[in-house]
Amino acid sequence: MKPSTVVVRPAPGKKSRAIVSIGAITVQAAIGRSGRTVMKREGDGATPITSMRLISGFRRGERNGRLVTSLPLRRIRADMLWCDQSGNANYNCLVRAPFGAGHEEMRRSDGLYDICLVMDWNISSRARNRGSAIFFHLIRPGYEPTAGCVAVSLADMRRLLPHLRKGTIVRVL
């Protein structure tokens, strides 16, 4: 049976770095520029200390070839956006362009969301200002900090994906 929990623990020396483990696989990661927090708020740049279920994911169809995973992945279209405006009824949800409220583009030019896994942070029971778009996605060069997500290299994401499915727990310590 495949392991059902991904553990994200702080790496020594830098608050925006982490170590991600599932079963025998251990990889380096970046987390929020403000480190980790138990009091996650929109825009604080921190990764929430909690356990989150993987819900689904997104992928750029023209990039990264075949991906091996049981996690449902949707192909990213140019009109896919993620609402990050806390006062909007669509807060922390996928929306379609054109969309006037604050949002992130899912089809990013920098490739960070070429593989983007959605964790259930403030989604199944949304609350204003609790944080949005807390994803498990690809890393920036040099393991630059994220805005609160967990990010790994493409090679490491490919190693992790076969062990992930809907309901896998991502536990940030």
PDB file of C-alpha atoms in Angstrom:
ATOM      1  CA  MET A   1       0.000   0.000   0.000  1.00  0.00           C
ATOM      2  CA  LYS A   2       1.251   3.482  -0.861  1.00  0.00           C
ATOM      3  CA  PRO A   3       1.970   5.924   1.952  1.00  0.00           C
ATOM      4  CA  SER A   4      -0.952   8.265   2.548  1.00  0.00           C
ATOM      5  CA  THR A   5       0.805  11.174   4.253  1.00  0.00           C
ATOM      6  CA  VAL A   6       3.273  13.702   2.894  1.00  0.00           C
ATOM      7  CA  VAL A   7       5.223  15.287   5.752  1.00  0.00           C
ATOM      8  CA  VAL A   8       6.582  18.821   5.310  1.00  0.00           C
ATOM      9  CA  ARG A   9       9.019  19.690   8.071  1.00  0.00           C
ATOM     10  CA  PRO A  10      11.208  22.765   8.455  1.00  0.00           C
ATOM     11  CA  ALA A  11      14.743  22.555   7.122  1.00  0.00           C
ATOM     12  CA  PRO A  12      17.461  23.868   9.402  1.00  0.00           C
ATOM     13  CA  GLY A  13      18.883  27.308   8.778  1.00  0.00           C
ATOM     14  CA  LYS A  14      16.226  29.096   6.731  1.00  0.00           C
ATOM     15  CA  LYS A  15      12.557  29.641   7.594  1.00  0.00           C
ATOM     16  CA  SER A  16      11.483  29.447   3.932  1.00  0.00           C
ATOM     17  CA  ARG A  17      12.997  26.001   3.327  1.00  0.00           C
ATOM     18  CA  ALA A  18      11.519  22.605   4.117  1.00  0.00           C
ATOM     19  CA  ILE A  19      12.042  18.883   3.725  1.00  0.00           C
ATOM     20  CA  VAL A  20       9.207  16.888   2.136  1.00  0.00           C
ATOM     21  CA  SER A  21       8.895  13.141   2.787  1.00  0.00           C
ATOM     22  CA  ILE A  22       6.527  10.398   1.732  1.00  0.00           C
ATOM     23  CA  GLY A  23       7.538   6.826   2.418  1.00  0.00           C
ATOM     24  CA  ALA A  24      11.236   6.417   1.550  1.00  0.00           C
ATOM     25  CA  ILE A  25      11.300   9.560  -0.639  1.00  0.00           C
ATOM     26  CA  THR A  26      12.737  12.740   0.877  1.00  0.00           C
ATOM     27  CA  VAL A  27      13.223  15.940  -1.143  1.00  0.00           C
ATOM     28  CA  GLN A  28      14.024  19.603  -0.567  1.00  0.00           C
ATOM     29  CA  ALA A  29      11.289  22.217  -0.850  1.00  0.00           C
ATOM     30  CA  ALA A  30      10.550  25.884  -0.499  1.00  0.00           C
ATOM     31  CA  ILE A  31       7.725  27.191   1.665  1.00  0.00           C
ATOM     32  CA  GLY A  32       6.388  30.644   2.469  1.00  0.00           C
ATOM     33  CA  ARG A  33       8.728  33.621   2.664  1.00  0.00           C
ATOM     34  CA  SER A  34       7.508  34.189   6.246  1.00  0.00           C
ATOM     35  CA  GLY A  35       8.038  30.546   7.193  1.00  0.00           C
ATOM     36  CA  ARG A  36       5.204  28.624   8.846  1.00  0.00           C
ATOM     37  CA  THR A  37       2.288  29.753  10.992  1.00  0.00           C
ATOM     38  CA  VAL A  38      -0.702  28.401  12.891  1.00  0.00           C
ATOM     39  CA  MET A  39      -2.557  31.692  12.283  1.00  0.00           C
ATOM     40  CA  LYS A  40      -2.633  31.812   8.461  1.00  0.00           C
ATOM     41  CA  ARG A  41      -3.950  35.070   6.968  1.00  0.00           C
ATOM     42  CA  GLU A  42      -4.353  36.235   3.371  1.00  0.00           C
ATOM     43  CA  GLY A  43      -1.132  37.813   2.107  1.00  0.00           C
ATOM     44  CA  ASP A  44       1.043  36.943   5.127  1.00  0.00           C
ATOM     45  CA  GLY A  45       3.489  34.881   3.038  1.00  0.00           C
ATOM     46  CA  ALA A  46       3.364  31.978   5.486  1.00  0.00           C
ATOM     47  CA  THR A  47       2.670  28.279   5.008  1.00  0.00           C
ATOM     48  CA  PRO A  48      -0.068  27.016   7.356  1.00  0.00           C
ATOM     49  CA  ILE A  49       0.973  24.511  10.025  1.00  0.00           C
ATOM     50  CA  THR A  50      -1.802  21.972   9.586  1.00  0.00           C
ATOM     51  CA  SER A  51      -2.862  18.775   7.818  1.00  0.00           C
ATOM     52  CA  MET A  52      -4.488  19.285   4.412  1.00  0.00           C
ATOM     53  CA  ARG A  53      -6.009  16.722   2.044  1.00  0.00           C
ATOM     54  CA  LEU A  54      -4.985  16.736  -1.603  1.00  0.00           C
ATOM     55  CA  ILE A  55      -8.135  17.413  -3.599  1.00  0.00           C
ATOM     56  CA  SER A  56      -7.001  17.488  -7.219  1.00  0.00           C
ATOM     57  CA  GLY A  57      -4.474  19.185  -9.435  1.00  0.00           C
ATOM     58  CA  PHE A  58      -3.706  21.026 -12.626  1.00  0.00           C
ATOM     59  CA  ARG A  59      -1.122  20.519 -15.329  1.00  0.00           C
ATOM     60  CA  ARG A  60       0.065  22.238 -18.457  1.00  0.00           C
ATOM     61  CA  GLY A  61      -0.845  19.780 -21.173  1.00  0.00           C
ATOM     62  CA  GLU A  62       1.873  20.878 -23.588  1.00  0.00           C
ATOM     63  CA  ARG A  63       4.610  20.601 -20.947  1.00  0.00           C
ATOM     64  CA  ASN A  64       6.125  17.807 -18.839  1.00  0.00           C
ATOM     65  CA  GLY A  65       4.836  14.876 -20.925  1.00  0.00           C
ATOM     66  CA  ARG A  66       3.066  11.960 -19.279  1.00  0.00           C
ATOM     67  CA  LEU A  67       2.600  12.130 -15.527  1.00  0.00           C
ATOM     68  CA  VAL A  68       2.078   9.020 -13.402  1.00  0.00           C
ATOM     69  CA  THR A  69      -0.396   9.623 -10.580  1.00  0.00           C
ATOM     70  CA  SER A  70      -3.799   8.564  -9.267  1.00  0.00           C
ATOM     71  CA  LEU A  71      -4.558  12.177  -8.370  1.00  0.00           C
ATOM     72  CA  PRO A  72      -7.093  13.743 -10.750  1.00  0.00           C
ATOM     73  CA  LEU A  73      -5.289  16.385 -12.853  1.00  0.00           C
ATOM     74  CA  ARG A  74      -7.066  18.898 -15.089  1.00  0.00           C
ATOM     75  CA  ARG A  75      -5.404  20.452 -18.069  1.00  0.00           C
ATOM     76  CA  ILE A  76      -4.849  24.186 -17.526  1.00  0.00           C
ATOM     77  CA  ARG A  77      -6.589  26.449 -20.008  1.00  0.00           C
ATOM     78  CA  ALA A  78      -5.749  30.091 -20.661  1.00  0.00           C
ATOM     79  CA  ASP A  79      -9.027  31.244 -19.063  1.00  0.00           C
ATOM     80  CA  MET A  80      -8.429  29.516 -15.701  1.00  0.00           C
ATOM     81  CA  LEU A  81      -7.899  31.849 -12.751  1.00  0.00           C
ATOM     82  CA  TRP A  82      -7.937  31.405  -8.960  1.00  0.00           C
ATOM     83  CA  CYS A  83      -9.795  34.061  -6.957  1.00  0.00           C
ATOM     84  CA  ASP A  84      -7.728  35.514  -4.106  1.00  0.00           C
ATOM     85  CA  GLN A  85      -9.970  38.439  -3.147  1.00  0.00           C
ATOM     86  CA  SER A  86     -11.321  37.573   0.301  1.00  0.00           C
ATOM     87  CA  GLY A  87     -14.520  39.629   0.007  1.00  0.00           C
ATOM     88  CA  ASN A  88     -15.597  37.958  -3.226  1.00  0.00           C
ATOM     89  CA  ALA A  89     -18.116  35.087  -3.227  1.00  0.00           C
ATOM     90  CA  ASN A  90     -15.610  33.079  -5.324  1.00  0.00           C
ATOM     91  CA  TYR A  91     -12.774  33.530  -2.810  1.00  0.00           C
ATOM     92  CA  ASN A  92     -10.277  30.656  -2.966  1.00  0.00           C
ATOM     93  CA  CYS A  93     -12.010  29.006  -5.930  1.00  0.00           C
ATOM     94  CA  LEU A  94     -11.223  28.356  -9.566  1.00  0.00           C
ATOM     95  CA  VAL A  95     -12.881  30.960 -11.804  1.00  0.00           C
ATOM     96  CA  ARG A  96     -12.837  31.762 -15.509  1.00  0.00           C
ATOM     97  CA  ALA A  97     -11.625  34.863 -17.320  1.00  0.00           C
ATOM     98  CA  PRO A  98     -12.748  37.497 -17.725  1.00  0.00           C
ATOM     99  CA  PHE A  99     -12.944  37.993 -13.955  1.00  0.00           C
ATOM    100  CA  GLY A 100     -12.798  41.435 -12.368  1.00  0.00           C
ATOM    101  CA  ALA A 101     -11.905  40.536  -8.761  1.00  0.00           C
ATOM    102  CA  GLY A 102      -8.377  39.781  -7.539  1.00  0.00           C
ATOM    103  CA  HIS A 103      -6.992  36.527  -8.901  1.00  0.00           C
ATOM    104  CA  GLU A 104      -3.971  34.472  -9.929  1.00  0.00           C
ATOM    105  CA  GLU A 105      -3.511  33.085 -13.415  1.00  0.00           C
ATOM    106  CA  MET A 106      -3.251  29.311 -13.409  1.00  0.00           C
ATOM    107  CA  ARG A 107      -1.451  29.277 -16.763  1.00  0.00           C
ATOM    108  CA  ARG A 108       1.619  31.095 -15.517  1.00  0.00           C
ATOM    109  CA  SER A 109       4.440  32.065 -17.841  1.00  0.00           C
ATOM    110  CA  ASP A 110       7.064  31.189 -15.183  1.00  0.00           C
ATOM    111  CA  GLY A 111       6.003  27.509 -15.125  1.00  0.00           C
ATOM    112  CA  LEU A 112       5.376  27.295 -11.370  1.00  0.00           C
ATOM    113  CA  TYR A 113       1.914  25.847 -11.937  1.00  0.00           C
ATOM    114  CA  ASP A 114       2.871  23.514 -14.800  1.00  0.00           C
ATOM    115  CA  ILE A 115       2.091  20.908 -12.129  1.00  0.00           C
ATOM    116  CA  CYS A 116      -0.047  22.401  -9.384  1.00  0.00           C
ATOM    117  CA  LEU A 117      -1.746  20.297  -6.716  1.00  0.00           C
ATOM    118  CA  VAL A 118      -4.673  21.729  -4.761  1.00  0.00           C
ATOM    119  CA  MET A 119      -4.591  21.189  -1.009  1.00  0.00           C
ATOM    120  CA  ASP A 120      -7.759  21.646   1.046  1.00  0.00           C
ATOM    121  CA  TRP A 121      -6.704  24.800   2.826  1.00  0.00           C
ATOM    122  CA  ASN A 122      -9.698  27.091   3.328  1.00  0.00           C
ATOM    123  CA  ILE A 123     -11.603  25.439   0.459  1.00  0.00           C
ATOM    124  CA  SER A 124     -14.172  22.960   1.817  1.00  0.00           C
ATOM    125  CA  SER A 125     -15.066  25.455   4.538  1.00  0.00           C
ATOM    126  CA  ARG A 126     -13.969  28.911   3.387  1.00  0.00           C
ATOM    127  CA  ALA A 127     -13.447  31.835   5.709  1.00  0.00           C
ATOM    128  CA  ARG A 128     -12.499  35.372   4.663  1.00  0.00           C
ATOM    129  CA  ASN A 129      -8.840  36.302   4.997  1.00  0.00           C
ATOM    130  CA  ARG A 130      -7.725  32.765   5.994  1.00  0.00           C
ATOM    131  CA  GLY A 131      -5.542  32.460   2.877  1.00  0.00           C
ATOM    132  CA  SER A 132      -6.068  31.310  -0.677  1.00  0.00           C
ATOM    133  CA  ALA A 133      -4.264  29.332  -3.359  1.00  0.00           C
ATOM    134  CA  ILE A 134      -2.192  27.224  -0.947  1.00  0.00           C
ATOM    135  CA  PHE A 135      -0.869  24.809  -3.540  1.00  0.00           C
ATOM    136  CA  PHE A 136       1.832  22.152  -3.863  1.00  0.00           C
ATOM    137  CA  HIS A 137       3.617  23.259  -7.034  1.00  0.00           C
ATOM    138  CA  LEU A 138       6.935  23.583  -8.857  1.00  0.00           C
ATOM    139  CA  ILE A 139       9.877  25.543  -7.520  1.00  0.00           C
ATOM    140  CA  ARG A 140      11.519  28.770  -8.639  1.00  0.00           C
ATOM    141  CA  PRO A 141      15.232  28.517  -9.420  1.00  0.00           C
ATOM    142  CA  GLY A 142      17.338  28.618  -6.264  1.00  0.00           C
ATOM    143  CA  TYR A 143      14.452  27.433  -4.078  1.00  0.00           C
ATOM    144  CA  GLU A 144      13.122  30.961  -3.708  1.00  0.00           C
ATOM    145  CA  PRO A 145      10.384  31.252  -1.074  1.00  0.00           C
ATOM    146  CA  THR A 146       6.715  30.947  -2.009  1.00  0.00           C
ATOM    147  CA  ALA A 147       3.754  33.093  -0.959  1.00  0.00           C
ATOM    148  CA  GLY A 148       2.637  30.256   1.370  1.00  0.00           C
ATOM    149  CA  CYS A 149       2.658  27.180  -0.869  1.00  0.00           C
ATOM    150  CA  VAL A 150       4.929  24.138  -0.798  1.00  0.00           C
ATOM    151  CA  ALA A 151       7.162  23.918  -3.882  1.00  0.00           C
ATOM    152  CA  VAL A 152       9.535  21.242  -5.193  1.00  0.00           C
ATOM    153  CA  SER A 153      11.594  20.709  -8.336  1.00  0.00           C
ATOM    154  CA  LEU A 154      10.062  19.116 -11.429  1.00  0.00           C
ATOM    155  CA  ALA A 155      12.233  16.007 -10.980  1.00  0.00           C
ATOM    156  CA  ASP A 156      11.132  15.670  -7.354  1.00  0.00           C
ATOM    157  CA  MET A 157       7.462  16.293  -8.231  1.00  0.00           C
ATOM    158  CA  ARG A 158       7.708  13.442 -10.751  1.00  0.00           C
ATOM    159  CA  ARG A 159       9.104  11.195  -7.984  1.00  0.00           C
ATOM    160  CA  LEU A 160       6.298  12.147  -5.595  1.00  0.00           C
ATOM    161  CA  LEU A 161       3.312  12.022  -7.981  1.00  0.00           C
ATOM    162  CA  PRO A 162       3.020   8.200  -8.204  1.00  0.00           C
ATOM    163  CA  HIS A 163       2.479   8.143  -4.422  1.00  0.00           C
ATOM    164  CA  LEU A 164      -0.245  10.793  -4.398  1.00  0.00           C
ATOM    165  CA  ARG A 165      -3.982  10.381  -4.764  1.00  0.00           C
ATOM    166  CA  LYS A 166      -7.117  12.266  -3.810  1.00  0.00           C
ATOM    167  CA  GLY A 167      -7.230  12.324  -0.024  1.00  0.00           C
ATOM    168  CA  THR A 168      -3.475  12.051   0.537  1.00  0.00           C
ATOM    169  CA  ILE A 169      -2.670  14.164   3.593  1.00  0.00           C
ATOM    170  CA  VAL A 170      -0.037  16.898   3.375  1.00  0.00           C
ATOM    171  CA  ARG A 171       1.034  17.536   6.974  1.00  0.00           C
ATOM    172  CA  VAL A 172       3.014  20.704   7.592  1.00  0.00           C
ATOM    173  CA  LEU A 173       4.864  20.509  10.914  1.00  0.00           C
TER     174      LEU A 173
END
